Amino acid sequence: MRSEFHAFLKENHKVIAKVCGIYTDNPDDFDDYYQECILQLWKSFKTFRGAAKLSTWVYKVCLNVCLSQLRTKKKRVATTNDFPKDFRDEAENSVEEQLEELYKAIRLLKESDRAIILLYLEDKSYKEMAEILGISVSNVGAKVNRVKNQLKSIINERSGY
Amino acid sequence: MKDLDIKKIWQEGNEESSFSYSNDKIDHIIKKNPQNIVQKFQRTVVFEMWFNAVTITGFTIHIAYLQLWVVAALLFILDICLFIYYKDLSNKLKIRYINSNVVEYLNETHVVIKRFMLFYKILTTVLVFPALVYGLYLSESELLDSGKIWTLKFIAFLVVATLLIILVAHFCIYLLYGRKANKIKSIIEMLKSEE
Protein backbone atom coordinates (compact mmCIF):
# COMPACT_ATOMS: atom_id res chain seq x y z
CA MET A 1 0.00 0.00 0.00
CA ARG A 2 2.78 2.40 0.92
CA SER A 3 4.65 1.87 -2.33
CA GLU A 4 1.43 2.53 -4.27
CA PHE A 5 1.00 5.72 -2.29
CA HIS A 6 4.55 6.82 -3.07
CA ALA A 7 3.99 6.18 -6.73
CA PHE A 8 0.77 8.17 -6.59
CA LEU A 9 2.44 11.06 -4.74
CA LYS A 10 5.36 11.22 -7.12
CA GLU A 11 2.80 11.90 -9.83
CA ASN A 12 0.75 14.37 -7.82
CA HIS A 13 2.97 16.11 -5.27
CA LYS A 14 3.13 19.25 -7.37
CA VAL A 15 -0.66 19.51 -7.27
CA ILE A 16 -0.51 19.44 -3.47
CA ALA A 17 2.21 22.09 -3.48
CA LYS A 18 0.16 24.30 -5.78
CA VAL A 19 -2.95 24.11 -3.59
CA CYS A 20 -0.91 24.81 -0.45
CA GLY A 21 0.95 27.57 -2.25
CA ILE A 22 -2.18 29.62 -2.93
CA TYR A 23 -3.36 29.41 0.69
CA THR A 24 -0.09 30.16 2.47
CA ASP A 25 2.39 32.96 2.25
CA ASN A 26 5.21 31.70 4.41
CA PRO A 27 7.30 28.51 4.58
CA ASP A 28 6.08 27.43 8.03
CA ASP A 29 2.42 27.50 7.09
CA PHE A 30 3.22 25.90 3.78
CA ASP A 31 4.95 22.98 5.50
CA ASP A 32 2.04 22.53 7.92
CA TYR A 33 -0.56 22.54 5.16
CA TYR A 34 1.53 20.29 2.93
CA GLN A 35 2.01 17.74 5.70
CA GLU A 36 -1.68 17.80 6.59
CA CYS A 37 -2.62 17.24 2.94
CA ILE A 38 -0.23 14.28 2.69
CA LEU A 39 -1.60 12.82 5.92
CA GLN A 40 -5.22 13.15 4.87
CA LEU A 41 -4.47 11.75 1.44
CA TRP A 42 -2.71 8.80 3.05
CA LYS A 43 -5.60 8.18 5.43
CA SER A 44 -8.23 8.26 2.73
CA PHE A 45 -6.00 6.54 0.17
CA LYS A 46 -6.61 3.32 2.07
CA THR A 47 -10.34 3.62 1.57
CA PHE A 48 -10.30 5.27 -1.83
CA ARG A 49 -11.78 2.83 -4.25
CA GLY A 50 -11.82 4.84 -7.41
CA ALA A 51 -15.23 6.29 -6.64
CA ALA A 52 -14.03 9.46 -8.34
CA LYS A 53 -11.28 10.28 -10.76
CA LEU A 54 -7.96 10.21 -8.96
CA SER A 55 -7.07 13.76 -9.99
CA THR A 56 -10.46 15.07 -8.85
CA TRP A 57 -10.02 13.32 -5.53
CA VAL A 58 -6.60 14.94 -4.92
CA TYR A 59 -8.02 18.42 -5.45
CA LYS A 60 -10.99 17.70 -3.19
CA VAL A 61 -8.85 16.47 -0.32
CA CYS A 62 -6.25 19.23 -0.62
CA LEU A 63 -8.81 22.03 -0.94
CA ASN A 64 -10.77 20.60 1.99
CA VAL A 65 -7.64 20.55 4.12
CA CYS A 66 -6.49 24.05 3.16
CA LEU A 67 -9.89 25.72 3.42
CA SER A 68 -10.72 24.20 6.79
CA GLN A 69 -7.22 24.88 8.11
CA LEU A 70 -7.23 28.60 7.38
CA ARG A 71 -5.26 30.53 9.92
CA THR A 72 -5.49 34.11 11.01
CA LYS A 73 -2.88 36.01 9.10
CA LYS A 74 0.14 36.70 11.24
CA LYS A 75 1.70 40.09 10.93
CA ARG A 76 5.22 39.53 9.78
CA VAL A 77 8.04 41.48 8.35
CA ALA A 78 7.86 41.33 4.58
CA THR A 79 10.67 39.35 3.06
CA THR A 80 11.76 39.01 -0.50
CA ASN A 81 11.09 35.29 -0.33
CA ASP A 82 7.36 34.77 -0.14
CA PHE A 83 7.55 31.21 -1.39
CA PRO A 84 8.55 28.13 0.50
CA LYS A 85 12.22 27.51 -0.06
CA ASP A 86 11.67 24.11 -1.59
CA PHE A 87 9.22 25.50 -4.02
CA ARG A 88 11.79 27.30 -6.10
CA ASP A 89 15.40 28.24 -6.20
CA GLU A 90 16.42 31.80 -6.88
CA ALA A 91 13.97 33.46 -9.21
CA GLU A 92 16.39 33.59 -12.05
CA ASN A 93 14.26 33.38 -15.11
CA SER A 94 11.27 35.40 -16.01
CA VAL A 95 8.85 32.48 -15.93
CA GLU A 96 9.59 31.94 -12.26
CA GLU A 97 9.34 35.62 -11.50
CA GLN A 98 6.03 35.79 -13.31
CA LEU A 99 4.81 32.70 -11.51
CA GLU A 100 5.76 34.25 -8.20
CA GLU A 101 3.82 37.40 -9.09
CA LEU A 102 0.87 35.23 -10.12
CA TYR A 103 0.88 33.44 -6.77
CA LYS A 104 1.01 36.76 -4.94
CA ALA A 105 -1.91 38.04 -6.96
CA ILE A 106 -3.95 34.86 -6.36
CA ARG A 107 -3.34 35.16 -2.61
CA LEU A 108 -5.06 38.55 -2.72
CA LEU A 109 -8.32 36.90 -3.80
CA LYS A 110 -10.94 35.58 -1.36
CA GLU A 111 -10.37 32.01 -0.20
CA SER A 112 -13.28 30.59 -2.18
CA ASP A 113 -12.18 32.48 -5.31
CA ARG A 114 -8.66 31.07 -5.00
CA ALA A 115 -10.10 27.56 -5.27
CA ILE A 116 -11.97 28.54 -8.42
CA ILE A 117 -8.99 30.17 -10.13
CA LEU A 118 -6.74 27.25 -9.18
CA LEU A 119 -9.03 24.76 -10.86
CA TYR A 120 -9.37 27.03 -13.86
CA LEU A 121 -5.59 27.37 -14.20
CA GLU A 122 -5.26 23.61 -13.85
CA ASP A 123 -7.44 23.26 -16.93
CA LYS A 124 -10.29 21.49 -15.19
CA SER A 125 -13.59 21.39 -17.05
CA TYR A 126 -16.58 23.22 -15.52
CA LYS A 127 -18.13 19.84 -14.80
CA GLU A 128 -15.08 18.68 -12.86
CA MET A 129 -14.88 21.99 -11.02
CA ALA A 130 -18.53 21.68 -10.07
CA GLU A 131 -17.90 18.16 -8.81
CA ILE A 132 -14.89 19.21 -6.74
CA LEU A 133 -16.53 22.30 -5.27
CA GLY A 134 -20.07 20.97 -4.87
CA ILE A 135 -21.77 23.77 -6.79
CA SER A 136 -23.70 23.87 -10.07
CA VAL A 137 -21.95 23.96 -13.45
CA SER A 138 -23.65 27.23 -14.40
CA ASN A 139 -22.52 28.80 -11.15
CA VAL A 140 -18.97 27.65 -11.86
CA GLY A 141 -19.04 29.35 -15.25
CA ALA A 142 -20.19 32.66 -13.82
CA LYS A 143 -17.69 32.52 -11.00
CA VAL A 144 -14.76 31.68 -13.26
CA ASN A 145 -15.44 34.73 -15.41
CA ARG A 146 -15.70 37.04 -12.44
CA VAL A 147 -12.61 35.69 -10.68
CA LYS A 148 -10.54 35.74 -13.87
CA ASN A 149 -11.33 39.41 -14.38
CA GLN A 150 -10.62 40.15 -10.77
CA LEU A 151 -7.26 38.41 -10.97
CA LYS A 152 -6.35 40.26 -14.13
CA SER A 153 -7.10 43.61 -12.56
CA ILE A 154 -5.03 42.69 -9.50
CA ILE A 155 -2.12 41.73 -11.74
CA ASN A 156 -2.44 44.89 -13.81
CA GLU A 157 -2.68 47.02 -10.68
CA ARG A 158 0.43 45.39 -9.24
CA SER A 159 2.38 45.80 -12.43
CA GLY A 160 1.33 49.45 -12.72
CA TYR A 161 -0.99 49.31 -15.72
CA MET B 1 -3.20 40.16 -19.68
CA LYS B 2 -4.84 37.40 -21.75
CA ASP B 3 -6.36 34.23 -20.28
CA LEU B 4 -3.80 32.22 -22.15
CA ASP B 5 -0.93 34.20 -20.62
CA ILE B 6 -2.02 33.45 -17.06
CA LYS B 7 -2.53 29.77 -17.79
CA LYS B 8 0.78 29.59 -19.61
CA ILE B 9 2.68 31.21 -16.74
CA TRP B 10 0.94 28.92 -14.26
CA GLN B 11 1.50 25.71 -16.15
CA GLU B 12 5.02 26.35 -17.40
CA GLY B 13 6.18 27.88 -14.14
CA ASN B 14 4.86 25.07 -12.00
CA GLU B 15 6.21 22.49 -14.42
CA GLU B 16 9.68 23.98 -14.07
CA SER B 17 9.52 24.39 -10.32
CA SER B 18 12.07 22.37 -8.41
CA PHE B 19 9.80 21.34 -5.56
CA SER B 20 11.51 18.30 -4.14
CA TYR B 21 9.96 14.95 -3.33
CA SER B 22 11.48 12.29 -1.12
CA ASN B 23 10.07 8.97 0.07
CA ASP B 24 11.73 9.40 3.47
CA LYS B 25 10.09 12.76 4.03
CA ILE B 26 6.69 11.31 3.13
CA ASP B 27 7.19 8.28 5.40
CA HIS B 28 8.05 10.66 8.22
CA ILE B 29 4.94 12.76 7.59
CA ILE B 30 2.48 9.87 7.53
CA LYS B 31 3.61 8.73 10.96
CA LYS B 32 2.53 12.05 12.49
CA ASN B 33 -0.81 12.93 14.04
CA PRO B 34 -3.17 15.04 11.95
CA GLN B 35 -3.17 18.69 13.00
CA ASN B 36 -6.47 19.88 11.63
CA ILE B 37 -8.90 21.56 13.97
CA VAL B 38 -11.48 18.77 14.01
CA GLN B 39 -8.98 16.05 14.84
CA LYS B 40 -7.58 18.28 17.60
CA PHE B 41 -11.14 18.53 19.04
CA GLN B 42 -11.41 14.79 19.00
CA ARG B 43 -8.13 14.26 20.79
CA THR B 44 -9.15 16.83 23.42
CA VAL B 45 -12.49 15.13 23.99
CA VAL B 46 -10.98 11.64 24.20
CA PHE B 47 -8.35 12.92 26.67
CA GLU B 48 -11.05 14.55 28.83
CA MET B 49 -13.18 11.42 28.65
CA TRP B 50 -10.42 9.23 30.11
CA PHE B 51 -9.20 11.91 32.52
CA ASN B 52 -12.71 12.31 33.97
CA ALA B 53 -13.27 8.54 34.04
CA VAL B 54 -10.09 7.95 36.01
CA THR B 55 -10.44 10.86 38.46
CA ILE B 56 -14.17 10.40 39.15
CA THR B 57 -13.74 6.64 39.56
CA GLY B 58 -10.86 7.26 41.97
CA PHE B 59 -12.92 9.77 43.92
CA THR B 60 -15.91 7.37 43.98
CA ILE B 61 -13.72 4.63 45.43
CA HIS B 62 -12.46 7.07 48.05
CA ILE B 63 -16.03 8.06 48.99
CA ALA B 64 -17.08 4.40 49.11
CA TYR B 65 -14.12 3.71 51.38
CA LEU B 66 -15.52 6.41 53.70
CA GLN B 67 -18.82 4.44 53.56
CA LEU B 68 -20.78 7.38 52.16
CA TRP B 69 -22.77 4.96 50.03
CA VAL B 70 -25.40 7.31 48.62
CA VAL B 71 -22.81 9.88 47.49
CA ALA B 72 -20.67 7.08 46.05
CA ALA B 73 -23.66 5.68 44.14
CA LEU B 74 -24.50 9.14 42.75
CA LEU B 75 -20.88 9.67 41.71
CA PHE B 76 -20.84 6.27 40.05
CA ILE B 77 -23.95 7.14 38.01
CA LEU B 78 -22.41 10.52 37.10
CA ASP B 79 -19.23 8.73 36.06
CA ILE B 80 -21.11 6.36 33.71
CA CYS B 81 -23.29 9.15 32.27
CA LEU B 82 -20.30 11.40 31.60
CA PHE B 83 -18.41 8.58 29.93
CA ILE B 84 -21.34 7.77 27.64
CA TYR B 85 -21.81 11.47 26.87
CA TYR B 86 -18.14 11.96 25.98
CA LYS B 87 -18.08 8.80 23.89
CA ASP B 88 -21.11 9.99 21.95
CA LEU B 89 -19.59 13.46 21.52
CA SER B 90 -16.32 11.99 20.30
CA ASN B 91 -18.20 9.96 17.68
CA LYS B 92 -20.17 12.99 16.59
CA LEU B 93 -16.96 14.99 16.18
CA LYS B 94 -15.55 12.54 13.69
CA ILE B 95 -15.42 13.75 10.13
CA ARG B 96 -15.46 10.72 7.95
CA TYR B 97 -15.59 12.18 4.51
CA ILE B 98 -12.47 14.13 3.61
CA ASN B 99 -13.14 13.05 0.02
CA SER B 100 -16.48 14.85 -0.05
CA ASN B 101 -16.81 17.90 -2.26
CA VAL B 102 -15.66 21.22 -0.78
CA VAL B 103 -19.10 22.55 0.17
CA GLU B 104 -20.15 19.29 1.85
CA TYR B 105 -16.89 18.99 3.74
CA LEU B 106 -16.90 22.58 4.93
CA ASN B 107 -20.53 22.21 6.03
CA GLU B 108 -19.61 19.15 8.03
CA THR B 109 -16.60 20.92 9.57
CA HIS B 110 -18.76 23.90 10.46
CA VAL B 111 -21.31 21.69 12.22
CA VAL B 112 -18.54 19.96 14.18
CA ILE B 113 -16.94 23.24 15.31
CA LYS B 114 -20.36 24.55 16.40
CA ARG B 115 -21.06 21.32 18.30
CA PHE B 116 -17.70 21.54 20.08
CA MET B 117 -18.32 25.18 20.97
CA LEU B 118 -21.79 24.38 22.29
CA PHE B 119 -20.36 21.62 24.45
CA TYR B 120 -17.90 24.01 26.13
CA LYS B 121 -20.48 26.77 26.44
CA ILE B 122 -22.83 24.39 28.29
CA LEU B 123 -19.95 23.08 30.39
CA THR B 124 -18.77 26.54 31.48
CA THR B 125 -22.32 27.77 32.09
CA VAL B 126 -23.16 24.77 34.28
CA LEU B 127 -19.88 24.70 36.18
CA VAL B 128 -19.24 28.36 36.99
CA PHE B 129 -21.72 28.79 39.87
CA PRO B 130 -20.85 25.57 41.74
CA ALA B 131 -17.15 26.33 41.15
CA LEU B 132 -17.54 29.80 42.67
CA VAL B 133 -19.33 28.46 45.76
CA TYR B 134 -16.83 25.62 46.07
CA GLY B 135 -14.01 28.18 45.76
CA LEU B 136 -15.47 30.12 48.66
CA TYR B 137 -15.77 26.90 50.64
CA LEU B 138 -12.13 26.02 49.99
CA SER B 139 -10.97 29.50 50.92
CA GLU B 140 -12.69 28.92 54.26
CA SER B 141 -14.35 32.26 53.92
CA GLU B 142 -15.89 33.68 57.05
CA LEU B 143 -18.91 34.47 54.97
CA LEU B 144 -19.78 30.81 54.80
CA ASP B 145 -19.24 30.23 58.52
CA SER B 146 -21.23 33.25 59.56
CA GLY B 147 -24.02 32.46 57.14
CA LYS B 148 -23.66 35.92 55.59
CA ILE B 149 -23.34 34.28 52.21
CA TRP B 150 -27.09 34.14 51.88
CA THR B 151 -27.67 37.87 52.20
CA LEU B 152 -29.30 39.47 49.19
CA LYS B 153 -26.23 41.57 48.51
CA PHE B 154 -23.96 38.58 48.40
CA ILE B 155 -26.30 36.52 46.25
CA ALA B 156 -26.38 39.47 43.84
CA PHE B 157 -22.59 39.50 43.85
CA LEU B 158 -22.50 35.76 43.10
CA VAL B 159 -24.96 36.14 40.25
CA VAL B 160 -23.05 39.06 38.70
CA ALA B 161 -19.71 37.24 39.11
CA THR B 162 -21.19 34.10 37.55
CA LEU B 163 -22.58 36.03 34.59
CA LEU B 164 -19.31 37.86 34.06
CA ILE B 165 -17.27 34.67 34.12
CA ILE B 166 -19.71 32.99 31.71
CA LEU B 167 -19.47 36.00 29.42
CA VAL B 168 -15.68 35.96 29.46
CA ALA B 169 -15.60 32.18 28.93
CA HIS B 170 -18.00 32.40 25.99
CA PHE B 171 -15.94 35.22 24.50
CA CYS B 172 -12.77 33.12 24.80
CA ILE B 173 -14.54 30.20 23.10
CA TYR B 174 -15.57 32.57 20.34
CA LEU B 175 -12.01 33.83 19.94
CA LEU B 176 -10.64 30.31 19.81
CA TYR B 177 -13.20 28.68 17.57
CA GLY B 178 -16.07 31.03 16.71
CA ARG B 179 -14.09 33.14 14.30
CA LYS B 180 -12.95 30.04 12.45
CA ALA B 181 -16.54 28.76 12.28
CA ASN B 182 -17.68 32.12 10.89
CA LYS B 183 -14.88 32.12 8.34
CA ILE B 184 -15.84 28.64 7.14
CA LYS B 185 -19.50 29.66 6.99
CA SER B 186 -18.64 32.67 4.86
CA ILE B 187 -16.62 30.50 2.43
CA ILE B 188 -19.59 28.13 2.09
CA GLU B 189 -21.93 31.05 1.43
CA MET B 190 -19.58 32.58 -1.12
CA LEU B 191 -19.26 29.29 -2.98
CA LYS B 192 -22.99 28.64 -2.96
CA SER B 193 -24.06 32.14 -3.93
CA GLU B 194 -25.41 32.18 -7.46
CA GLU B 195 -23.89 34.79 -9.78
mmCIF file of C-alpha atoms in Angstrom, chain B:
data_model
loop_
_atom_site.group_PDB
_atom_site.id
_atom_site.type_symbol
_atom_site.label_atom_id
_atom_site.label_comp_id
_atom_site.label_asym_id
_atom_site.label_seq_id
_atom_site.Cartn_x
_atom_site.Cartn_y
_atom_site.Cartn_z
ATOM 1 C CA MET B 1 -3.201 40.165 -19.676
ATOM 2 C CA LYS B 2 -4.841 37.403 -21.747
ATOM 3 C CA ASP B 3 -6.358 34.231 -20.285
ATOM 4 C CA LEU B 4 -3.796 32.222 -22.145
ATOM 5 C CA ASP B 5 -0.933 34.196 -20.615
ATOM 6 C CA ILE B 6 -2.023 33.453 -17.060
ATOM 7 C CA LYS B 7 -2.528 29.774 -17.789
ATOM 8 C CA LYS B 8 0.785 29.591 -19.605
ATOM 9 C CA ILE B 9 2.682 31.209 -16.741
ATOM 10 C CA TRP B 10 0.945 28.921 -14.258
ATOM 11 C CA GLN B 11 1.496 25.712 -16.145
ATOM 12 C CA GLU B 12 5.017 26.350 -17.396
ATOM 13 C CA GLY B 13 6.178 27.883 -14.139
ATOM 14 C CA ASN B 14 4.859 25.071 -12.003
ATOM 15 C CA GLU B 15 6.207 22.491 -14.417
ATOM 16 C CA GLU B 16 9.675 23.982 -14.073
ATOM 17 C CA SER B 17 9.520 24.386 -10.324
ATOM 18 C CA SER B 18 12.074 22.373 -8.413
ATOM 19 C CA PHE B 19 9.799 21.344 -5.559
ATOM 20 C CA SER B 20 11.505 18.304 -4.139
ATOM 21 C CA TYR B 21 9.964 14.946 -3.330
ATOM 22 C CA SER B 22 11.477 12.287 -1.119
ATOM 23 C CA ASN B 23 10.073 8.971 0.068
ATOM 24 C CA ASP B 24 11.730 9.401 3.472
ATOM 25 C CA LYS B 25 10.089 12.763 4.026
ATOM 26 C CA ILE B 26 6.686 11.308 3.133
ATOM 27 C CA ASP B 27 7.192 8.277 5.404
ATOM 28 C CA HIS B 28 8.054 10.665 8.220
ATOM 29 C CA ILE B 29 4.935 12.765 7.588
ATOM 30 C CA ILE B 30 2.476 9.872 7.534
ATOM 31 C CA LYS B 31 3.612 8.731 10.963
ATOM 32 C CA LYS B 32 2.528 12.046 12.492
ATOM 33 C CA ASN B 33 -0.812 12.935 14.043
ATOM 34 C CA PRO B 34 -3.174 15.037 11.954
ATOM 35 C CA GLN B 35 -3.174 18.691 13.001
ATOM 36 C CA ASN B 36 -6.470 19.883 11.628
ATOM 37 C CA ILE B 37 -8.900 21.561 13.972
ATOM 38 C CA VAL B 38 -11.482 18.766 14.008
ATOM 39 C CA GLN B 39 -8.979 16.052 14.844
ATOM 40 C CA LYS B 40 -7.583 18.282 17.597
ATOM 41 C CA PHE B 41 -11.139 18.526 19.036
ATOM 42 C CA GLN B 42 -11.412 14.791 19.000
ATOM 43 C CA ARG B 43 -8.132 14.261 20.786
ATOM 44 C CA THR B 44 -9.152 16.832 23.419
ATOM 45 C CA VAL B 45 -12.495 15.129 23.995
ATOM 46 C CA VAL B 46 -10.977 11.644 24.204
ATOM 47 C CA PHE B 47 -8.352 12.922 26.674
ATOM 48 C CA GLU B 48 -11.054 14.551 28.832
ATOM 49 C CA MET B 49 -13.185 11.416 28.652
ATOM 50 C CA TRP B 50 -10.423 9.231 30.110
ATOM 51 C CA PHE B 51 -9.198 11.911 32.520
ATOM 52 C CA ASN B 52 -12.714 12.311 33.971
ATOM 53 C CA ALA B 53 -13.269 8.544 34.035
ATOM 54 C CA VAL B 54 -10.086 7.947 36.012
ATOM 55 C CA THR B 55 -10.439 10.865 38.456
ATOM 56 C CA ILE B 56 -14.170 10.396 39.150
ATOM 57 C CA THR B 57 -13.737 6.636 39.563
ATOM 58 C CA GLY B 58 -10.859 7.261 41.965
ATOM 59 C CA PHE B 59 -12.922 9.774 43.917
ATOM 60 C CA THR B 60 -15.907 7.374 43.977
ATOM 61 C CA ILE B 61 -13.717 4.627 45.432
ATOM 62 C CA HIS B 62 -12.456 7.069 48.054
ATOM 63 C CA ILE B 63 -16.027 8.059 48.994
ATOM 64 C CA ALA B 64 -17.083 4.396 49.113
ATOM 65 C CA TYR B 65 -14.120 3.708 51.383
ATOM 66 C CA LEU B 66 -15.524 6.406 53.696
ATOM 67 C CA GLN B 67 -18.819 4.440 53.564
ATOM 68 C CA LEU B 68 -20.777 7.379 52.165
ATOM 69 C CA TRP B 69 -22.771 4.962 50.035
ATOM 70 C CA VAL B 70 -25.403 7.313 48.622
ATOM 71 C CA VAL B 71 -22.808 9.877 47.489
ATOM 72 C CA ALA B 72 -20.672 7.076 46.048
ATOM 73 C CA ALA B 73 -23.658 5.679 44.138
ATOM 74 C CA LEU B 74 -24.503 9.145 42.751
ATOM 75 C CA LEU B 75 -20.881 9.672 41.711
ATOM 76 C CA PHE B 76 -20.844 6.269 40.049
ATOM 77 C CA ILE B 77 -23.948 7.136 38.010
ATOM 78 C CA LEU B 78 -22.406 10.519 37.103
ATOM 79 C CA ASP B 79 -19.229 8.727 36.055
ATOM 80 C CA ILE B 80 -21.105 6.365 33.708
ATOM 81 C CA CYS B 81 -23.291 9.146 32.268
ATOM 82 C CA LEU B 82 -20.297 11.401 31.603
ATOM 83 C CA PHE B 83 -18.414 8.577 29.935
ATOM 84 C CA ILE B 84 -21.336 7.769 27.640
ATOM 85 C CA TYR B 85 -21.807 11.469 26.871
ATOM 86 C CA TYR B 86 -18.138 11.959 25.983
ATOM 87 C CA LYS B 87 -18.082 8.796 23.895
ATOM 88 C CA ASP B 88 -21.106 9.992 21.954
ATOM 89 C CA LEU B 89 -19.594 13.458 21.517
ATOM 90 C CA SER B 90 -16.316 11.993 20.301
ATOM 91 C CA ASN B 91 -18.196 9.957 17.676
ATOM 92 C CA LYS B 92 -20.169 12.994 16.586
ATOM 93 C CA LEU B 93 -16.963 14.995 16.178
ATOM 94 C CA LYS B 94 -15.552 12.544 13.691
ATOM 95 C CA ILE B 95 -15.421 13.748 10.126
ATOM 96 C CA ARG B 96 -15.463 10.720 7.953
ATOM 97 C CA TYR B 97 -15.591 12.176 4.509
ATOM 98 C CA ILE B 98 -12.470 14.130 3.607
ATOM 99 C CA ASN B 99 -13.139 13.047 0.016
ATOM 100 C CA SER B 100 -16.478 14.853 -0.053
ATOM 101 C CA ASN B 101 -16.807 17.898 -2.256
ATOM 102 C CA VAL B 102 -15.661 21.215 -0.778
ATOM 103 C CA VAL B 103 -19.099 22.550 0.172
ATOM 104 C CA GLU B 104 -20.151 19.289 1.850
ATOM 105 C CA TYR B 105 -16.891 18.989 3.743
ATOM 106 C CA LEU B 106 -16.900 22.585 4.929
ATOM 107 C CA ASN B 107 -20.528 22.215 6.028
ATOM 108 C CA GLU B 108 -19.612 19.151 8.030
ATOM 109 C CA THR B 109 -16.598 20.924 9.571
ATOM 110 C CA HIS B 110 -18.758 23.905 10.462
ATOM 111 C CA VAL B 111 -21.306 21.686 12.218
ATOM 112 C CA VAL B 112 -18.535 19.960 14.179
ATOM 113 C CA ILE B 113 -16.945 23.240 15.313
ATOM 114 C CA LYS B 114 -20.358 24.552 16.405
ATOM 115 C CA ARG B 115 -21.056 21.319 18.299
ATOM 116 C CA PHE B 116 -17.697 21.537 20.077
ATOM 117 C CA MET B 117 -18.323 25.181 20.971
ATOM 118 C CA LEU B 118 -21.792 24.380 22.286
ATOM 119 C CA PHE B 119 -20.360 21.618 24.450
ATOM 120 C CA TYR B 120 -17.899 24.010 26.128
ATOM 121 C CA LYS B 121 -20.485 26.771 26.440
ATOM 122 C CA ILE B 122 -22.826 24.393 28.288
ATOM 123 C CA LEU B 123 -19.955 23.078 30.387
ATOM 124 C CA THR B 124 -18.771 26.536 31.476
ATOM 125 C CA THR B 125 -22.317 27.766 32.090
ATOM 126 C CA VAL B 126 -23.160 24.768 34.284
ATOM 127 C CA LEU B 127 -19.876 24.698 36.181
ATOM 128 C CA VAL B 128 -19.244 28.365 36.986
ATOM 129 C CA PHE B 129 -21.720 28.794 39.874
ATOM 130 C CA PRO B 130 -20.849 25.574 41.744
ATOM 131 C CA ALA B 131 -17.153 26.331 41.155
ATOM 132 C CA LEU B 132 -17.543 29.798 42.672
ATOM 133 C CA VAL B 133 -19.333 28.455 45.756
ATOM 134 C CA TYR B 134 -16.827 25.623 46.075
ATOM 135 C CA GLY B 135 -14.010 28.178 45.757
ATOM 136 C CA LEU B 136 -15.473 30.119 48.659
ATOM 137 C CA TYR B 137 -15.770 26.903 50.639
ATOM 138 C CA LEU B 138 -12.129 26.021 49.986
ATOM 139 C CA SER B 139 -10.969 29.498 50.919
ATOM 140 C CA GLU B 140 -12.694 28.916 54.261
ATOM 141 C CA SER B 141 -14.353 32.260 53.917
ATOM 142 C CA GLU B 142 -15.886 33.679 57.051
ATOM 143 C CA LEU B 143 -18.914 34.473 54.972
ATOM 144 C CA LEU B 144 -19.777 30.808 54.804
ATOM 145 C CA ASP B 145 -19.237 30.232 58.520
ATOM 146 C CA SER B 146 -21.228 33.253 59.559
ATOM 147 C CA GLY B 147 -24.022 32.461 57.140
ATOM 148 C CA LYS B 148 -23.661 35.922 55.585
ATOM 149 C CA ILE B 149 -23.341 34.279 52.215
ATOM 150 C CA TRP B 150 -27.094 34.137 51.882
ATOM 151 C CA THR B 151 -27.666 37.870 52.202
ATOM 152 C CA LEU B 152 -29.300 39.468 49.188
ATOM 153 C CA LYS B 153 -26.228 41.575 48.513
ATOM 154 C CA PHE B 154 -23.955 38.582 48.404
ATOM 155 C CA ILE B 155 -26.296 36.524 46.249
ATOM 156 C CA ALA B 156 -26.380 39.468 43.839
ATOM 157 C CA PHE B 157 -22.586 39.498 43.847
ATOM 158 C CA LEU B 158 -22.495 35.765 43.100
ATOM 159 C CA VAL B 159 -24.957 36.137 40.247
ATOM 160 C CA VAL B 160 -23.046 39.058 38.695
ATOM 161 C CA ALA B 161 -19.706 37.245 39.108
ATOM 162 C CA THR B 162 -21.190 34.105 37.552
ATOM 163 C CA LEU B 163 -22.580 36.031 34.593
ATOM 164 C CA LEU B 164 -19.309 37.864 34.064
ATOM 165 C CA ILE B 165 -17.272 34.669 34.117
ATOM 166 C CA ILE B 166 -19.707 32.987 31.714
ATOM 167 C CA LEU B 167 -19.472 36.002 29.425
ATOM 168 C CA VAL B 168 -15.676 35.960 29.462
ATOM 169 C CA ALA B 169 -15.602 32.176 28.932
ATOM 170 C CA HIS B 170 -18.000 32.402 25.988
ATOM 171 C CA PHE B 171 -15.944 35.223 24.497
ATOM 172 C CA CYS B 172 -12.774 33.117 24.798
ATOM 173 C CA ILE B 173 -14.537 30.199 23.104
ATOM 174 C CA TYR B 174 -15.574 32.575 20.342
ATOM 175 C CA LEU B 175 -12.010 33.835 19.936
ATOM 176 C CA LEU B 176 -10.641 30.311 19.811
ATOM 177 C CA TYR B 177 -13.199 28.680 17.565
ATOM 178 C CA GLY B 178 -16.069 31.026 16.714
ATOM 179 C CA ARG B 179 -14.088 33.138 14.298
ATOM 180 C CA LYS B 180 -12.951 30.040 12.446
ATOM 181 C CA ALA B 181 -16.539 28.759 12.278
ATOM 182 C CA ASN B 182 -17.679 32.123 10.890
ATOM 183 C CA LYS B 183 -14.876 32.124 8.337
ATOM 184 C CA ILE B 184 -15.842 28.642 7.137
ATOM 185 C CA LYS B 185 -19.497 29.657 6.992
ATOM 186 C CA SER B 186 -18.636 32.671 4.858
ATOM 187 C CA ILE B 187 -16.623 30.497 2.434
ATOM 188 C CA ILE B 188 -19.590 28.129 2.085
ATOM 189 C CA GLU B 189 -21.929 31.052 1.429
ATOM 190 C CA MET B 190 -19.577 32.577 -1.122
ATOM 191 C CA LEU B 191 -19.261 29.293 -2.976
ATOM 192 C CA LYS B 192 -22.990 28.638 -2.963
ATOM 193 C CA SER B 193 -24.064 32.138 -3.931
ATOM 194 C CA GLU B 194 -25.413 32.181 -7.462
ATOM 195 C CA GLU B 195 -23.892 34.794 -9.776
#
